[in-house]
Amino acid sequence: MSTVDEAVPGIPTGYKVWVFGSKLAGVLAFAVGIELLTRGEPLWAAMLLFGGATIVV
């Protein structure tokens, strides 16, 4: 099993941190979207669910 470092050498650490941070932001946006869906805010929930899923993918 190979890691990203072994598969593609030379990826800057700053880029890896940026990708990880953006994925984390997407997961948090998705979680807030679910919370807003349970509170009865469908428009905000839809926006955050779609945006969060788009960022993560």
JSON list of C-alpha atoms in Angstrom, two decimals:
[
{"chain": "A", "resi": 1, "resn": "MET", "atom": "CA", "xyz": [0.00, 0.00, 0.00]},
{"chain": "A", "resi": 2, "resn": "SER", "atom": "CA", "xyz": [1.51, 3.32, -1.01]},
{"chain": "A", "resi": 3, "resn": "THR", "atom": "CA", "xyz": [0.99, 6.76, 0.40]},
{"chain": "A", "resi": 4, "resn": "VAL", "atom": "CA", "xyz": [0.64, 9.95, -1.61]},
{"chain": "A", "resi": 5, "resn": "ASP", "atom": "CA", "xyz": [4.29, 10.78, -0.95]},
{"chain": "A", "resi": 6, "resn": "GLU", "atom": "CA", "xyz": [5.41, 7.48, -2.47]},
{"chain": "A", "resi": 7, "resn": "ALA", "atom": "CA", "xyz": [3.02, 7.64, -5.43]},
{"chain": "A", "resi": 8, "resn": "VAL", "atom": "CA", "xyz": [3.70, 11.26, -6.43]},
{"chain": "A", "resi": 9, "resn": "PRO", "atom": "CA", "xyz": [6.96, 12.61, -5.02]},
{"chain": "A", "resi": 10, "resn": "GLY", "atom": "CA", "xyz": [7.51, 16.34, -4.84]},
{"chain": "A", "resi": 11, "resn": "ILE", "atom": "CA", "xyz": [4.07, 17.53, -3.72]},
{"chain": "A", "resi": 12, "resn": "PRO", "atom": "CA", "xyz": [4.59, 20.65, -1.57]},
{"chain": "A", "resi": 13, "resn": "THR", "atom": "CA", "xyz": [3.46, 20.38, 2.04]},
{"chain": "A", "resi": 14, "resn": "GLY", "atom": "CA", "xyz": [1.54, 23.65, 1.73]},
{"chain": "A", "resi": 15, "resn": "TYR", "atom": "CA", "xyz": [-0.60, 22.12, -1.01]},
{"chain": "A", "resi": 16, "resn": "LYS", "atom": "CA", "xyz": [-1.31, 19.04, 1.11]},
{"chain": "A", "resi": 17, "resn": "VAL", "atom": "CA", "xyz": [-2.36, 21.26, 4.02]},
{"chain": "A", "resi": 18, "resn": "TRP", "atom": "CA", "xyz": [-4.58, 23.35, 1.72]},
{"chain": "A", "resi": 19, "resn": "VAL", "atom": "CA", "xyz": [-6.31, 20.22, 0.35]},
{"chain": "A", "resi": 20, "resn": "PHE", "atom": "CA", "xyz": [-6.83, 18.82, 3.85]},
{"chain": "A", "resi": 21, "resn": "GLY", "atom": "CA", "xyz": [-8.22, 22.14, 5.09]},
{"chain": "A", "resi": 22, "resn": "SER", "atom": "CA", "xyz": [-10.63, 22.46, 2.20]},
{"chain": "A", "resi": 23, "resn": "LYS", "atom": "CA", "xyz": [-11.89, 18.90, 2.72]},
{"chain": "A", "resi": 24, "resn": "LEU", "atom": "CA", "xyz": [-12.38, 19.63, 6.41]},
{"chain": "A", "resi": 25, "resn": "ALA", "atom": "CA", "xyz": [-14.31, 22.80, 5.57]},
{"chain": "A", "resi": 26, "resn": "GLY", "atom": "CA", "xyz": [-16.53, 20.80, 3.22]},
{"chain": "A", "resi": 27, "resn": "VAL", "atom": "CA", "xyz": [-17.29, 18.21, 5.89]},
{"chain": "A", "resi": 28, "resn": "LEU", "atom": "CA", "xyz": [-18.12, 20.94, 8.41]},
{"chain": "A", "resi": 29, "resn": "ALA", "atom": "CA", "xyz": [-20.38, 22.72, 5.90]},
{"chain": "A", "resi": 30, "resn": "PHE", "atom": "CA", "xyz": [-22.16, 19.43, 5.23]},
{"chain": "A", "resi": 31, "resn": "ALA", "atom": "CA", "xyz": [-22.62, 18.85, 8.97]},
{"chain": "A", "resi": 32, "resn": "VAL", "atom": "CA", "xyz": [-24.05, 22.35, 9.47]},
{"chain": "A", "resi": 33, "resn": "GLY", "atom": "CA", "xyz": [-26.37, 21.72, 6.52]},
{"chain": "A", "resi": 34, "resn": "ILE", "atom": "CA", "xyz": [-27.72, 18.60, 8.21]},
{"chain": "A", "resi": 35, "resn": "GLU", "atom": "CA", "xyz": [-28.21, 20.58, 11.42]},
{"chain": "A", "resi": 36, "resn": "LEU", "atom": "CA", "xyz": [-30.13, 23.30, 9.58]},
{"chain": "A", "resi": 37, "resn": "LEU", "atom": "CA", "xyz": [-32.24, 20.66, 7.86]},
{"chain": "A", "resi": 38, "resn": "THR", "atom": "CA", "xyz": [-33.30, 19.31, 11.25]},
{"chain": "A", "resi": 39, "resn": "ARG", "atom": "CA", "xyz": [-34.16, 22.85, 12.40]},
{"chain": "A", "resi": 40, "resn": "GLY", "atom": "CA", "xyz": [-36.46, 23.43, 9.44]},
{"chain": "A", "resi": 41, "resn": "GLU", "atom": "CA", "xyz": [-34.32, 25.75, 7.30]},
{"chain": "A", "resi": 42, "resn": "PRO", "atom": "CA", "xyz": [-34.48, 23.96, 3.94]},
{"chain": "A", "resi": 43, "resn": "LEU", "atom": "CA", "xyz": [-32.94, 26.67, 1.75]},
{"chain": "A", "resi": 44, "resn": "TRP", "atom": "CA", "xyz": [-29.86, 27.21, 3.91]},
{"chain": "A", "resi": 45, "resn": "ALA", "atom": "CA", "xyz": [-29.59, 23.47, 4.46]},
{"chain": "A", "resi": 46, "resn": "ALA", "atom": "CA", "xyz": [-29.70, 22.74, 0.73]},
{"chain": "A", "resi": 47, "resn": "MET", "atom": "CA", "xyz": [-27.04, 25.36, 0.03]},
{"chain": "A", "resi": 48, "resn": "LEU", "atom": "CA", "xyz": [-24.68, 24.01, 2.69]},
{"chain": "A", "resi": 49, "resn": "LEU", "atom": "CA", "xyz": [-25.32, 20.36, 1.84]},
{"chain": "A", "resi": 50, "resn": "PHE", "atom": "CA", "xyz": [-24.65, 20.95, -1.85]},
{"chain": "A", "resi": 51, "resn": "GLY", "atom": "CA", "xyz": [-21.67, 23.21, -1.20]},
{"chain": "A", "resi": 52, "resn": "GLY", "atom": "CA", "xyz": [-20.16, 20.87, 1.37]},
{"chain": "A", "resi": 53, "resn": "ALA", "atom": "CA", "xyz": [-20.54, 17.85, -0.89]},
{"chain": "A", "resi": 54, "resn": "THR", "atom": "CA", "xyz": [-19.05, 19.77, -3.81]},
{"chain": "A", "resi": 55, "resn": "ILE", "atom": "CA", "xyz": [-15.99, 20.78, -1.80]},
{"chain": "A", "resi": 56, "resn": "VAL", "atom": "CA", "xyz": [-15.38, 17.26, -0.49]},
{"chain": "A", "resi": 57, "resn": "VAL", "atom": "CA", "xyz": [-15.70, 15.63, -3.89]}
]
